[in-house]
Structure formats: structure tokens, C-alpha cells
mmCIF file of C-alpha atoms in Angstrom:
data_model
loop_
_atom_site.group_PDB
_atom_site.id
_atom_site.type_symbol
_atom_site.label_atom_id
_atom_site.label_comp_id
_atom_site.label_asym_id
_atom_site.label_seq_id
_atom_site.Cartn_x
_atom_site.Cartn_y
_atom_site.Cartn_z
ATOM 1 C CA MET A 1 10.848 -13.614 15.164
ATOM 2 C CA ASN A 2 12.506 -13.163 11.711
ATOM 3 C CA LYS A 3 14.519 -16.425 12.024
ATOM 4 C CA ILE A 4 11.450 -18.462 13.230
ATOM 5 C CA LEU A 5 9.195 -17.205 10.488
ATOM 6 C CA LEU A 6 11.916 -17.645 7.708
ATOM 7 C CA SER A 7 12.547 -21.163 9.015
ATOM 8 C CA PHE A 8 8.820 -21.986 8.767
ATOM 9 C CA PHE A 9 8.719 -20.623 5.210
ATOM 10 C CA VAL A 10 11.671 -22.730 4.132
ATOM 11 C CA PHE A 11 10.158 -25.705 5.766
ATOM 12 C CA ILE A 12 6.709 -25.156 3.991
ATOM 13 C CA LEU A 13 8.421 -24.649 0.628
ATOM 14 C CA LEU A 14 10.634 -27.861 0.955
ATOM 15 C CA HIS A 15 7.539 -29.829 2.194
ATOM 16 C CA ASN A 16 5.431 -28.673 -0.716
ATOM 17 C CA TYR A 17 8.217 -29.476 -3.164
ATOM 18 C CA THR A 18 8.447 -32.959 -1.617
ATOM 19 C CA VAL A 19 4.764 -33.601 -1.709
ATOM 20 C CA ALA A 20 4.648 -32.319 -5.310
ATOM 21 C CA GLN A 21 7.474 -34.677 -6.345
ATOM 22 C CA LYS A 22 5.800 -37.698 -4.789
ATOM 23 C CA LEU A 23 2.465 -36.851 -6.480
ATOM 24 C CA LEU A 24 4.036 -36.325 -9.883
ATOM 25 C CA THR A 25 5.552 -39.718 -9.676
ATOM 26 C CA ASP A 26 2.472 -41.558 -8.334
ATOM 27 C CA SER A 27 0.076 -42.214 -11.176
ATOM 28 C CA SER A 28 -2.771 -42.851 -8.738
ATOM 29 C CA LYS A 29 -2.686 -39.240 -7.524
ATOM 30 C CA ALA A 30 -2.558 -35.924 -9.208
ATOM 31 C CA VAL A 31 -1.189 -32.478 -8.658
ATOM 32 C CA SER A 32 -2.887 -29.438 -10.239
ATOM 33 C CA ILE A 33 -0.606 -26.977 -12.037
ATOM 34 C CA LYS A 34 -2.129 -23.756 -13.542
ATOM 35 C CA TYR A 35 -1.363 -20.095 -14.148
ATOM 36 C CA GLY A 36 -3.746 -17.647 -12.563
ATOM 37 C CA ASP A 37 -3.960 -14.105 -10.971
ATOM 38 C CA LYS A 38 -1.122 -14.891 -8.591
ATOM 39 C CA GLY A 39 1.212 -16.463 -11.072
ATOM 40 C CA PHE A 40 1.954 -20.180 -11.331
ATOM 41 C CA GLU A 41 -0.011 -22.280 -8.848
ATOM 42 C CA PHE A 42 0.592 -25.704 -7.579
ATOM 43 C CA ASN A 43 -2.054 -27.606 -5.707
ATOM 44 C CA THR A 44 -2.029 -31.007 -4.111
ATOM 45 C CA ALA A 45 -4.923 -33.432 -4.818
ATOM 46 C CA ASP A 46 -6.073 -33.394 -1.236
ATOM 47 C CA GLY A 47 -6.169 -29.607 -1.227
ATOM 48 C CA LYS A 48 -3.905 -29.319 1.925
ATOM 49 C CA PHE A 49 -1.035 -27.631 0.175
ATOM 50 C CA GLN A 50 -0.781 -24.739 -2.217
ATOM 51 C CA LEU A 51 2.279 -22.890 -3.625
ATOM 52 C CA GLN A 52 1.924 -19.711 -5.836
ATOM 53 C CA ILE A 53 4.957 -18.076 -7.397
ATOM 54 C CA GLN A 54 4.845 -14.737 -9.205
ATOM 55 C CA GLY A 55 7.374 -12.205 -10.561
ATOM 56 C CA ARG A 56 6.706 -8.642 -11.264
ATOM 57 C CA LEU A 57 8.663 -5.809 -13.052
ATOM 58 C CA GLN A 58 7.898 -2.184 -13.211
ATOM 59 C CA PHE A 59 9.815 -0.049 -15.775
ATOM 60 C CA ARG A 60 9.665 3.830 -15.595
ATOM 61 C CA PHE A 61 10.736 6.848 -17.374
ATOM 62 C CA ALA A 62 10.475 10.165 -15.744
ATOM 63 C CA THR A 63 11.343 13.795 -16.587
ATOM 64 C CA PRO A 64 12.675 16.216 -15.365
ATOM 65 C CA GLU A 65 13.095 13.825 -12.478
ATOM 66 C CA ASP A 66 11.211 10.932 -10.762
ATOM 67 C CA GLN A 67 10.873 11.842 -7.225
ATOM 68 C CA ASP A 68 8.374 14.179 -5.582
ATOM 69 C CA PRO A 69 10.040 17.466 -4.422
ATOM 70 C CA VAL A 70 10.645 17.070 -0.613
ATOM 71 C CA THR A 71 11.832 20.504 0.333
ATOM 72 C CA PHE A 72 11.585 23.949 -1.210
ATOM 73 C CA ASP A 73 15.080 23.771 -2.356
ATOM 74 C CA ASP A 74 14.410 20.690 -4.522
ATOM 75 C CA PHE A 75 12.900 22.912 -7.279
ATOM 76 C CA SER A 76 16.325 24.353 -8.037
ATOM 77 C CA GLY A 77 19.516 22.713 -9.004
ATOM 78 C CA GLU A 78 20.286 20.113 -11.708
ATOM 79 C CA LYS A 79 17.345 17.996 -13.083
ATOM 80 C CA LYS A 80 18.046 14.290 -13.893
ATOM 81 C CA PRO A 81 15.616 12.416 -16.172
ATOM 82 C CA SER A 82 15.588 8.852 -15.383
ATOM 83 C CA PHE A 83 14.770 5.483 -17.010
ATOM 84 C CA LYS A 84 14.948 2.491 -14.551
ATOM 85 C CA ILE A 85 13.489 -0.708 -13.265
ATOM 86 C CA ASN A 86 11.525 0.909 -10.480
ATOM 87 C CA ARG A 87 10.496 -2.324 -8.753
ATOM 88 C CA ALA A 88 11.453 -5.975 -9.387
ATOM 89 C CA ARG A 89 9.497 -8.295 -7.107
ATOM 90 C CA LEU A 90 9.315 -11.996 -6.314
ATOM 91 C CA LYS A 91 6.165 -13.165 -4.559
ATOM 92 C CA VAL A 92 5.593 -16.534 -2.929
ATOM 93 C CA GLY A 93 2.336 -17.517 -1.208
ATOM 94 C CA GLY A 94 -0.220 -20.171 -0.673
ATOM 95 C CA HIS A 95 -1.407 -22.429 2.265
ATOM 96 C CA ALA A 96 -0.034 -25.297 4.150
ATOM 97 C CA PHE A 97 -1.642 -28.268 6.128
ATOM 98 C CA LYS A 98 -5.076 -26.708 6.028
ATOM 99 C CA PRO A 99 -6.530 -24.081 3.331
ATOM 100 C CA TRP A 100 -6.987 -21.540 6.132
ATOM 101 C CA ILE A 101 -3.228 -21.680 7.297
ATOM 102 C CA LYS A 102 -1.788 -19.145 4.786
ATOM 103 C CA TYR A 103 1.830 -17.922 4.152
ATOM 104 C CA TYR A 104 3.215 -15.132 2.023
ATOM 105 C CA TRP A 105 6.527 -13.496 1.449
ATOM 106 C CA GLU A 106 7.661 -10.799 -0.978
ATOM 107 C CA TYR A 107 11.215 -9.836 -1.967
ATOM 108 C CA GLU A 108 12.422 -6.792 -3.709
ATOM 109 C CA LEU A 109 15.172 -7.972 -6.066
ATOM 110 C CA SER A 110 16.442 -4.554 -7.139
ATOM 111 C CA GLN A 111 17.345 -3.526 -3.597
ATOM 112 C CA SER A 112 17.727 -6.910 -1.880
ATOM 113 C CA ASN A 113 14.991 -6.214 0.659
ATOM 114 C CA LEU A 114 12.739 -8.723 2.272
ATOM 115 C CA LEU A 115 9.364 -6.797 2.186
ATOM 116 C CA ASN A 116 6.659 -9.086 3.586
ATOM 117 C CA PHE A 117 6.751 -12.347 5.360
ATOM 118 C CA THR A 118 3.424 -13.404 7.165
ATOM 119 C CA ILE A 119 1.621 -16.390 8.536
ATOM 120 C CA ALA A 120 -2.133 -16.035 8.667
ATOM 121 C CA ILE A 121 -4.780 -17.926 10.274
ATOM 122 C CA GLU A 122 -8.098 -17.356 8.344
ATOM 123 C CA LYS A 123 -10.435 -20.141 9.503
ATOM 124 C CA TRP A 124 -13.294 -17.770 10.334
ATOM 125 C CA GLU A 125 -14.420 -14.756 8.409
ATOM 126 C CA TRP A 126 -15.269 -12.775 11.578
ATOM 127 C CA LEU A 127 -11.904 -13.383 13.367
ATOM 128 C CA ARG A 128 -8.587 -13.710 11.614
ATOM 129 C CA PHE A 129 -4.993 -13.347 12.713
ATOM 130 C CA GLN A 130 -1.650 -12.693 11.059
ATOM 131 C CA ILE A 131 1.974 -12.242 12.362
ATOM 132 C CA GLY A 132 5.083 -11.218 10.691
ATOM 133 C CA GLN A 133 6.121 -8.063 8.653
ATOM 134 C CA PHE A 134 3.472 -6.468 6.411
ATOM 135 C CA LYS A 135 1.822 -3.228 5.428
ATOM 136 C CA VAL A 136 -0.305 -1.750 8.082
ATOM 137 C CA GLU A 137 -3.924 -1.091 6.771
ATOM 138 C CA TYR A 138 -3.737 2.537 8.112
ATOM 139 C CA SER A 139 -3.872 4.029 4.612
ATOM 140 C CA ARG A 140 -5.784 2.833 1.607
ATOM 141 C CA GLU A 141 -3.269 4.547 -0.597
ATOM 142 C CA ARG A 142 -0.384 2.865 0.897
ATOM 143 C CA ARG A 143 -2.042 -0.369 1.541
ATOM 144 C CA ILE A 144 -2.882 -0.801 -2.288
ATOM 145 C CA SER A 145 -0.013 -2.646 -3.948
ATOM 146 C CA SER A 146 2.252 -0.623 -6.143
ATOM 147 C CA GLY A 147 1.155 -2.956 -8.891
ATOM 148 C CA GLU A 148 -2.478 -2.120 -8.532
ATOM 149 C CA GLN A 149 -2.464 1.572 -8.088
ATOM 150 C CA GLN A 150 -4.475 3.888 -10.284
ATOM 151 C CA MET A 151 -1.662 6.480 -10.773
ATOM 152 C CA VAL A 152 1.993 5.893 -11.261
ATOM 153 C CA ASP A 153 2.795 6.112 -7.692
ATOM 154 C CA ARG A 154 1.371 7.517 -4.447
ATOM 155 C CA SER A 155 0.561 11.060 -3.594
ATOM 156 C CA VAL A 156 2.783 13.771 -2.091
ATOM 157 C CA ILE A 157 1.332 13.207 1.289
ATOM 158 C CA ASN A 158 2.355 9.568 1.666
ATOM 159 C CA ARG A 159 5.852 10.398 2.747
ATOM 160 C CA ALA A 160 4.520 12.281 5.816
ATOM 161 C CA PHE A 161 1.632 9.932 6.974
ATOM 162 C CA THR A 162 2.407 6.321 5.945
ATOM 163 C CA LEU A 163 3.118 3.675 8.510
ATOM 164 C CA ASP A 164 4.475 1.421 5.707
ATOM 165 C CA ARG A 165 5.560 -2.017 6.819
ATOM 166 C CA GLN A 166 5.884 -3.021 10.516
ATOM 167 C CA GLN A 167 6.735 -6.187 12.317
ATOM 168 C CA GLY A 168 4.057 -7.427 14.812
ATOM 169 C CA ALA A 169 0.632 -9.238 14.972
ATOM 170 C CA GLU A 170 -2.887 -8.336 13.966
ATOM 171 C CA PHE A 171 -6.453 -9.337 14.416
ATOM 172 C CA TYR A 172 -8.931 -8.566 11.701
ATOM 173 C CA GLY A 173 -12.318 -9.797 10.399
ATOM 174 C CA HIS A 174 -15.574 -9.155 8.417
ATOM 175 C CA LEU A 175 -18.755 -8.628 10.547
ATOM 176 C CA LYS A 176 -21.612 -9.136 8.035
ATOM 177 C CA GLY A 177 -24.991 -8.202 9.336
ATOM 178 C CA LYS A 178 -28.225 -7.515 7.622
ATOM 179 C CA GLY A 179 -28.552 -4.717 5.021
ATOM 180 C CA LEU A 180 -26.119 -1.921 5.544
ATOM 181 C CA ALA A 181 -24.801 -3.423 8.856
ATOM 182 C CA ASP A 182 -21.508 -4.513 7.205
ATOM 183 C CA PHE A 183 -18.206 -3.751 8.891
ATOM 184 C CA ASN A 184 -14.556 -4.851 8.691
ATOM 185 C CA TYR A 185 -12.029 -4.231 11.543
ATOM 186 C CA TRP A 186 -8.240 -4.398 12.118
ATOM 187 C CA ALA A 187 -6.339 -4.171 15.325
ATOM 188 C CA GLY A 188 -2.600 -4.655 15.648
ATOM 189 C CA VAL A 189 0.360 -4.298 17.882
ATOM 190 C CA PHE A 190 3.840 -3.690 16.295
ATOM 191 C CA THR A 191 7.336 -2.996 17.333
ATOM 192 C CA GLY A 192 6.886 0.501 15.787
ATOM 193 C CA THR A 193 10.437 0.745 14.353
ATOM 194 C CA GLY A 194 9.749 0.042 10.674
ATOM 195 C CA ARG A 195 10.693 -2.588 8.083
ATOM 196 C CA GLY A 196 13.701 -4.861 9.092
ATOM 197 C CA ASN A 197 13.791 -3.901 12.805
ATOM 198 C CA THR A 198 13.009 -6.963 14.950
ATOM 199 C CA ALA A 199 13.029 -5.193 18.310
ATOM 200 C CA ASN A 200 11.635 -2.016 19.776
ATOM 201 C CA ASP A 201 13.763 0.864 20.859
ATOM 202 C CA ASP A 202 12.127 1.111 24.295
ATOM 203 C CA SER A 203 9.128 -0.356 26.160
ATOM 204 C CA HIS A 204 6.542 1.468 23.935
ATOM 205 C CA LEU A 205 4.985 -0.360 21.249
ATOM 206 C CA MET A 206 2.911 0.844 18.219
ATOM 207 C CA TYR A 207 -0.883 0.286 18.588
ATOM 208 C CA PHE A 208 -3.081 0.505 15.508
ATOM 209 C CA GLY A 209 -6.954 0.247 14.832
ATOM 210 C CA ARG A 210 -9.126 0.607 11.830
ATOM 211 C CA LEU A 211 -12.910 0.370 11.607
ATOM 212 C CA GLN A 212 -14.494 0.163 8.112
ATOM 213 C CA TRP A 213 -18.162 0.478 7.240
ATOM 214 C CA ASN A 214 -19.110 -1.114 3.936
ATOM 215 C CA PHE A 215 -22.117 1.388 3.591
ATOM 216 C CA MET A 216 -23.318 -0.215 0.361
ATOM 217 C CA GLY A 217 -23.427 -3.705 2.037
ATOM 218 C CA ARG A 218 -20.474 -4.964 -0.154
ATOM 219 C CA TYR A 219 -16.785 -5.140 0.646
ATOM 220 C CA LEU A 220 -14.382 -3.041 -1.485
ATOM 221 C CA ASP A 221 -10.868 -4.556 -1.786
ATOM 222 C CA PHE A 222 -7.579 -2.550 -1.526
ATOM 223 C CA GLU A 223 -7.142 -2.023 -5.200
ATOM 224 C CA GLY A 224 -7.249 0.897 -7.591
ATOM 225 C CA SER A 225 -9.463 1.375 -10.769
ATOM 226 C CA ASP A 226 -12.945 -0.279 -11.249
ATOM 227 C CA LEU A 227 -11.697 -3.059 -13.529
ATOM 228 C CA GLU A 228 -14.603 -5.228 -12.513
ATOM 229 C CA ILE A 229 -17.150 -2.463 -13.738
ATOM 230 C CA HIS A 230 -19.257 -2.955 -10.620
ATOM 231 C CA GLU A 231 -22.885 -3.415 -11.543
ATOM 232 C CA LYS A 232 -23.913 -2.541 -7.995
ATOM 233 C CA PRO A 233 -22.266 0.269 -6.015
ATOM 234 C CA ALA A 234 -19.775 -0.531 -3.371
ATOM 235 C CA GLY A 235 -18.414 2.002 -0.985
ATOM 236 C CA VAL A 236 -16.442 2.180 2.300
ATOM 237 C CA LEU A 237 -16.043 4.751 5.101
ATOM 238 C CA ALA A 238 -13.120 4.094 7.375
ATOM 239 C CA ILE A 239 -11.682 5.678 10.507
ATOM 240 C CA ASN A 240 -8.034 4.878 11.477
ATOM 241 C CA GLY A 241 -5.914 5.620 14.534
ATOM 242 C CA VAL A 242 -2.412 4.791 15.643
ATOM 243 C CA THR A 243 -0.049 5.759 18.479
ATOM 244 C CA ASN A 244 3.695 5.140 18.811
ATOM 245 C CA GLN A 245 6.797 6.357 20.572
ATOM 246 C CA SER A 246 10.079 5.851 18.867
ATOM 247 C CA PRO A 247 13.248 7.749 17.563
ATOM 248 C CA TYR A 248 11.294 8.251 14.107
ATOM 249 C CA THR A 249 8.848 10.737 12.823
ATOM 250 C CA ARG A 250 8.169 8.949 9.444
ATOM 251 C CA PHE A 251 8.331 5.560 7.850
ATOM 252 C CA SER A 252 9.181 4.202 4.365
ATOM 253 C CA GLN A 253 10.200 0.909 2.634
ATOM 254 C CA ALA A 254 13.647 1.684 4.009
ATOM 255 C CA GLY A 255 12.387 1.578 7.628
ATOM 256 C CA GLY A 256 12.182 4.531 10.142
ATOM 257 C CA GLY A 257 13.225 7.935 9.207
ATOM 258 C CA SER A 258 12.751 11.570 9.862
ATOM 259 C CA LEU A 259 10.536 14.346 8.461
ATOM 260 C CA GLU A 260 12.094 17.673 7.414
ATOM 261 C CA GLY A 261 13.373 19.620 10.409
ATOM 262 C CA TYR A 262 13.852 16.521 12.492
ATOM 263 C CA GLU A 263 16.728 14.196 13.088
ATOM 264 C CA ASN A 264 16.575 10.463 13.966
ATOM 265 C CA GLY A 265 16.104 10.893 17.801
ATOM 266 C CA GLN A 266 16.902 8.875 20.851
ATOM 267 C CA PRO A 267 14.967 5.846 21.970
ATOM 268 C CA GLY A 268 11.405 6.845 22.761
ATOM 269 C CA GLN A 269 12.048 10.543 21.825
ATOM 270 C CA TYR A 270 8.987 11.219 19.706
ATOM 271 C CA ARG A 271 5.476 10.326 20.668
ATOM 272 C CA VAL A 272 3.396 10.362 17.308
ATOM 273 C CA ASN A 273 -0.329 10.205 17.234
ATOM 274 C CA GLN A 274 -2.149 9.925 14.015
ATOM 275 C CA ALA A 275 -5.713 9.527 12.632
ATOM 276 C CA ASN A 276 -7.370 9.690 9.316
ATOM 277 C CA ILE A 277 -10.741 9.388 7.669
ATOM 278 C CA GLU A 278 -11.005 7.510 4.507
ATOM 279 C CA THR A 279 -13.638 6.897 1.839
ATOM 280 C CA ALA A 280 -13.702 4.801 -1.430
ATOM 281 C CA PHE A 281 -16.488 4.048 -4.016
ATOM 282 C CA MET A 282 -16.746 2.032 -7.303
ATOM 283 C CA TYR A 283 -19.635 1.724 -9.658
ATOM 284 C CA LYS A 284 -19.915 1.088 -13.402
ATOM 285 C CA GLY A 285 -16.364 2.063 -14.244
ATOM 286 C CA PHE A 286 -16.072 4.979 -11.846
ATOM 287 C CA SER A 287 -13.747 4.883 -8.974
ATOM 288 C CA TRP A 288 -13.138 7.362 -6.098
ATOM 289 C CA GLN A 289 -10.931 7.407 -2.973
ATOM 290 C CA ASN A 290 -9.766 10.111 -0.637
ATOM 291 C CA GLU A 291 -8.085 10.392 2.780
ATOM 292 C CA ILE A 292 -7.943 13.221 5.306
ATOM 293 C CA HIS A 293 -4.954 13.021 7.783
ATOM 294 C CA TRP A 294 -3.907 14.477 11.030
ATOM 295 C CA LYS A 295 -0.640 13.733 12.730
ATOM 296 C CA GLN A 296 0.768 15.002 16.009
ATOM 297 C CA ILE A 297 4.488 14.820 16.930
ATOM 298 C CA ILE A 298 5.499 15.319 20.438
ATOM 299 C CA ASP A 299 9.157 15.723 21.318
ATOM 300 C CA LYS A 300 9.476 14.093 24.819
ATOM 301 C CA PHE A 301 13.118 15.326 25.201
ATOM 302 C CA ASN A 302 12.363 19.005 24.348
ATOM 303 C CA ASN A 303 9.731 20.052 26.818
ATOM 304 C CA ASP A 304 6.950 18.156 24.893
ATOM 305 C CA TYR A 305 7.193 20.484 21.930
ATOM 306 C CA THR A 306 4.311 19.579 19.626
ATOM 307 C CA ASP A 307 3.755 19.716 15.973
ATOM 308 C CA ASN A 308 0.496 19.058 14.128
ATOM 309 C CA LEU A 309 0.519 18.150 10.471
ATOM 310 C CA ARG A 310 -2.393 17.976 8.141
ATOM 311 C CA GLY A 311 -2.892 16.502 4.648
ATOM 312 C CA TYR A 312 -5.494 15.110 2.233
ATOM 313 C CA TYR A 313 -5.913 13.716 -1.204
ATOM 314 C CA VAL A 314 -8.875 12.998 -3.528
ATOM 315 C CA GLN A 315 -8.632 10.685 -6.402
ATOM 316 C CA ALA A 316 -11.109 9.603 -9.046
ATOM 317 C CA GLY A 317 -10.991 7.611 -12.360
ATOM 318 C CA TYR A 318 -13.306 6.614 -14.948
ATOM 319 C CA PHE A 319 -13.504 4.168 -18.009
ATOM 320 C CA PHE A 320 -15.363 6.439 -20.456
ATOM 321 C CA HIS A 321 -16.141 3.562 -22.623
ATOM 322 C CA GLU A 322 -19.258 3.199 -20.336
ATOM 323 C CA VAL A 323 -20.840 6.257 -21.864
ATOM 324 C CA PHE A 324 -18.913 6.739 -25.249
ATOM 325 C CA ASP A 325 -18.708 3.719 -27.655
ATOM 326 C CA TRP A 326 -15.766 5.549 -29.413
ATOM 327 C CA TRP A 327 -13.665 5.597 -26.233
ATOM 328 C CA PRO A 328 -11.220 2.427 -26.239
ATOM 329 C CA LYS A 329 -12.456 -0.104 -23.562
ATOM 330 C CA PRO A 330 -9.049 -0.702 -22.002
ATOM 331 C CA LEU A 331 -8.462 3.007 -21.450
ATOM 332 C CA GLU A 332 -9.073 4.715 -18.053
ATOM 333 C CA MET A 333 -8.446 8.419 -17.326
ATOM 334 C CA ALA A 334 -7.849 9.312 -13.661
ATOM 335 C CA PHE A 335 -7.094 12.513 -11.730
ATOM 336 C CA ARG A 336 -5.661 13.289 -8.212
ATOM 337 C CA ASN A 337 -5.440 16.439 -6.030
ATOM 338 C CA ALA A 338 -3.445 16.379 -2.859
ATOM 339 C CA GLY A 339 -2.243 18.826 -0.217
ATOM 340 C CA TYR A 340 0.221 18.811 2.743
ATOM 341 C CA PHE A 341 0.141 21.357 5.357
ATOM 342 C CA PRO A 342 2.690 21.327 8.186
ATOM 343 C CA ASN A 343 2.385 23.576 11.242
ATOM 344 C CA SER A 344 5.801 23.869 12.656
ATOM 345 C CA GLU A 345 8.944 25.850 12.960
ATOM 346 C CA GLN A 346 10.923 22.991 11.526
ATOM 347 C CA ASP A 347 9.038 22.897 8.173
ATOM 348 C CA GLN A 348 6.670 25.568 6.885
ATOM 349 C CA THR A 349 6.499 24.320 3.278
ATOM 350 C CA LYS A 350 2.947 23.741 2.112
ATOM 351 C CA LYS A 351 2.827 21.260 -0.655
ATOM 352 C CA ARG A 352 0.060 20.889 -3.467
ATOM 353 C CA GLU A 353 -0.085 18.262 -6.139
ATOM 354 C CA ASN A 354 -2.358 17.864 -9.211
ATOM 355 C CA SER A 355 -1.868 14.845 -11.372
ATOM 356 C CA LEU A 356 -3.528 13.353 -14.478
ATOM 357 C CA ALA A 357 -3.039 9.876 -15.579
ATOM 358 C CA PHE A 358 -4.118 7.521 -18.433
ATOM 359 C CA ASN A 359 -4.047 3.799 -18.025
ATOM 360 C CA TRP A 360 -4.149 1.206 -20.781
ATOM 361 C CA PHE A 361 -4.919 -2.195 -19.389
ATOM 362 C CA PHE A 362 -3.599 -5.029 -21.561
ATOM 363 C CA ASN A 363 -4.468 -7.508 -18.886
ATOM 364 C CA GLY A 364 -5.914 -5.738 -15.844
ATOM 365 C CA HIS A 365 -3.172 -4.574 -13.379
ATOM 366 C CA LYS A 366 -1.069 -7.649 -14.332
ATOM 367 C CA ASN A 367 -0.002 -5.864 -17.687
ATOM 368 C CA LYS A 368 -0.703 -2.081 -17.930
ATOM 369 C CA LEU A 369 0.923 1.026 -19.284
ATOM 370 C CA THR A 370 0.464 4.392 -17.473
ATOM 371 C CA ALA A 371 1.187 7.896 -18.657
ATOM 372 C CA GLU A 372 0.939 10.626 -16.028
ATOM 373 C CA THR A 373 1.682 14.376 -15.882
ATOM 374 C CA SER A 374 1.943 16.138 -12.495
ATOM 375 C CA TYR A 375 2.057 19.816 -11.351
ATOM 376 C CA PHE A 376 3.584 20.685 -8.043
ATOM 377 C CA ASN A 377 3.030 23.966 -6.191
ATOM 378 C CA TYR A 378 4.861 24.496 -3.049
ATOM 379 C CA ASP A 379 5.036 27.698 -0.933
ATOM 380 C CA LYS A 380 6.534 28.838 2.277
ATOM 381 C CA THR A 381 5.171 31.268 4.916
ATOM 382 C CA GLY A 382 5.286 34.687 3.200
ATOM 383 C CA ASN A 383 3.832 33.352 -0.068
ATOM 384 C CA ILE A 384 7.211 32.402 -1.642
ATOM 385 C CA PRO A 385 6.169 30.054 -4.469
ATOM 386 C CA ALA A 386 7.870 27.330 -6.443
ATOM 387 C CA ASP A 387 6.398 25.027 -9.059
ATOM 388 C CA GLU A 388 7.227 22.274 -11.400
ATOM 389 C CA TRP A 389 5.729 20.027 -14.037
ATOM 390 C CA ARG A 390 6.632 16.258 -14.291
ATOM 391 C CA PHE A 391 5.912 13.563 -16.858
ATOM 392 C CA ARG A 392 6.203 9.900 -16.153
ATOM 393 C CA LEU A 393 5.616 6.754 -18.392
ATOM 394 C CA GLN A 394 5.389 3.451 -16.743
ATOM 395 C CA TRP A 395 4.907 -0.137 -17.776
ATOM 396 C CA ASP A 396 3.989 -2.641 -15.031
ATOM 397 C CA ILE A 397 3.907 -6.415 -15.823
ATOM 398 C CA SER A 398 3.456 -9.500 -13.584
ATOM 399 C CA PHE A 399 4.117 -13.126 -14.776
#
């Protein structure tokens, strides 16, 4: 599937380039070139082809270290403050032949990783389809782009519960009824082996579903901070579920991996069932989002030994300029509280995070500076505590 989709992407890019060249040399026709929210944009006069190109850099300073503590032992040992280019992305998207045949790919330059590649058919609002490699919409926190987050990065529970990127196909749509009867849905089938894996490990696929109620009658996009300053309230309530059987107990940008106390298993060793309830809300500069997670891991090669993991986060932000004239208009304050509670012999470390962030938006999420301080408090069974403070400063710019 990788080769077919990449060949299609190359064909579209070359075709768009050829069409644009012909239009530029033909005075009787015109090609539109502009700079917008998705970078440089090229549109043919007939509207059949569009090409968008955008770059993004994320610079980060962190002390005493950048990464969230993973195990209880991470609180001891040498600390290493860091200054780095945390993300360097190239994004290419648009449509081809018809405005509703859309393509998109995203490449991480700093790690040489192809992150996203998708072809989407979006002719009807109520029924859409995409195929390729992309973030599964299981978690709002993970689905929101790292360039449009409210905090410097995702919470301490993301490691345990995210599905990250998967390869497969998905149906989705918007069911707009009268009044509060406003819903979105997603249903997908994936290989269930993470980014970069083109085949499943056995005959079991990953099945995913999400039902979202837009209870204010308005859709709320996957984006942090109420930059639009919604004049009318917008909120969502979503339930998500997934089941998968694979060698892995967690996923990340690197692909499949293992939670603490587990090792990468044999094909089909771990049956993982997950669910979460999610809410989000925005109104007049105030934004809120939270998730409550449950995850079950069944070791099929060890007498169906079962673990149940729980986690949550709540996050809120506000542009105080809405109530105080002296507060700078581009400045937002945000707070997050998160907790992770394993219930297993392999890992008994309870994790808690409290973070406070200030965002200065020079040009929305396309050019912003974020300062964040976090306090981590972990403990094992027996009330053995460990804690740590962290400070991070980040500049995220797209061009």
C-alpha cells in the first residue's frame, strides 16, 4: 500500500507542476498563487488542482530535562537540560482532479520519518473516506497537531493510551439534524502495528469507532485554545472504543512498543481493548478539554493474564483580555492536571502531573511562544513518593 500511495502522490505533484507550468506560459489562462493558513497555495484556474506546501519548526529549551519521567527510577540520576529543534516538518496537501479528492503527506525532517500519507474522498458531508497512514481520532489530545496544542506537549497519560498513527482505511462524516441533533462519527480498520508497518502480525486487525455529539449544535475542530473567541458556545461529548491484537502494548511516532513491565511479544500475544470518554468546550476565550481512559491488556500466551489501566486529564485555558483590559490580547494562560493509575504486578507506579502554561500568539498557532512549568508526583504501592519540577520554553513557527 505504501508504494501505491506514494506513487500516486508523486504523480499528483508532477501533474500539478506540469499544469501550473502550462498555465503560467499561457496568457489566456491564470494560476492563483497565494500564502494562507496552510502555507504557499497554488490553484489552477479551473479549480481542479490545488497544491499546498508548508514548513514548520519547533524550537525547545527544557530543564532539568525534556521528557516526562517514565519510571520511578527516572527521578534519580544525572539530569540533562536540552535545547533542540524538537520538530521539523514538511507538509504537502491539496486536491486533484476534483475538489473533493484530497491528498496529504507530512514528513519529519529531523528524524527522517514519513508521518502521514492519505487520500481522502470527501464529496458528501455525511459520508467520507480516507486511506493511508494517519492519526486515529481516538484521543483529542493526540489528534490535535503538535503545532496547535495549548501546552508545550501532551500529558503524562499519552504514552499509555494513544493509538498514534496507523495504516488502514476509515469512514467518517457529519450528521447534521435539527437543533442539538448534531453528530460526527468515525469508523476505521487498521493493521494495528503502528507507523511504518505495512502488514499485520497475524490475522487480527485493529477496529476503531468514535461517536461525537456536538451538543451545542456546532462542530468543534481538533485544535487547542479558543483563538476564534467563539461568540456562541461550542462543545462536544465523544465516546471512543478500539480493540486490537498484536505484539505491542503501546504506540508512538516510532511505531509499536511496550509499556513498563512488558516486552514486545510474539505475533498476536496481546489483546488490547480500550475506551475513553471525552469532552471539549469553547466560548469567548475560554477552552476546556478532558479525557477519561480505560485500557485492558490480555496476555494470550500467559493464561490470559489481564491488566486494567486507568488515566485521565483535564485542561483549561483562558484569554483574560476578555475580562481585563490591561491583560495583553495575545496572551493566554492554561492549566492541566493528569493522572495515570496502572493496576498490575508489572508496573505499580501511579503518576500525576500538574502543568501551568502561558502562550503568546504572534500569529495564532502559526507563530507562538509557550512557557510552561510542570510538577510531577509519582508513587509506588507503599506510598514511596518521588517528585520533580520542570520548565520548558518553546517557539513554534510555520511558514
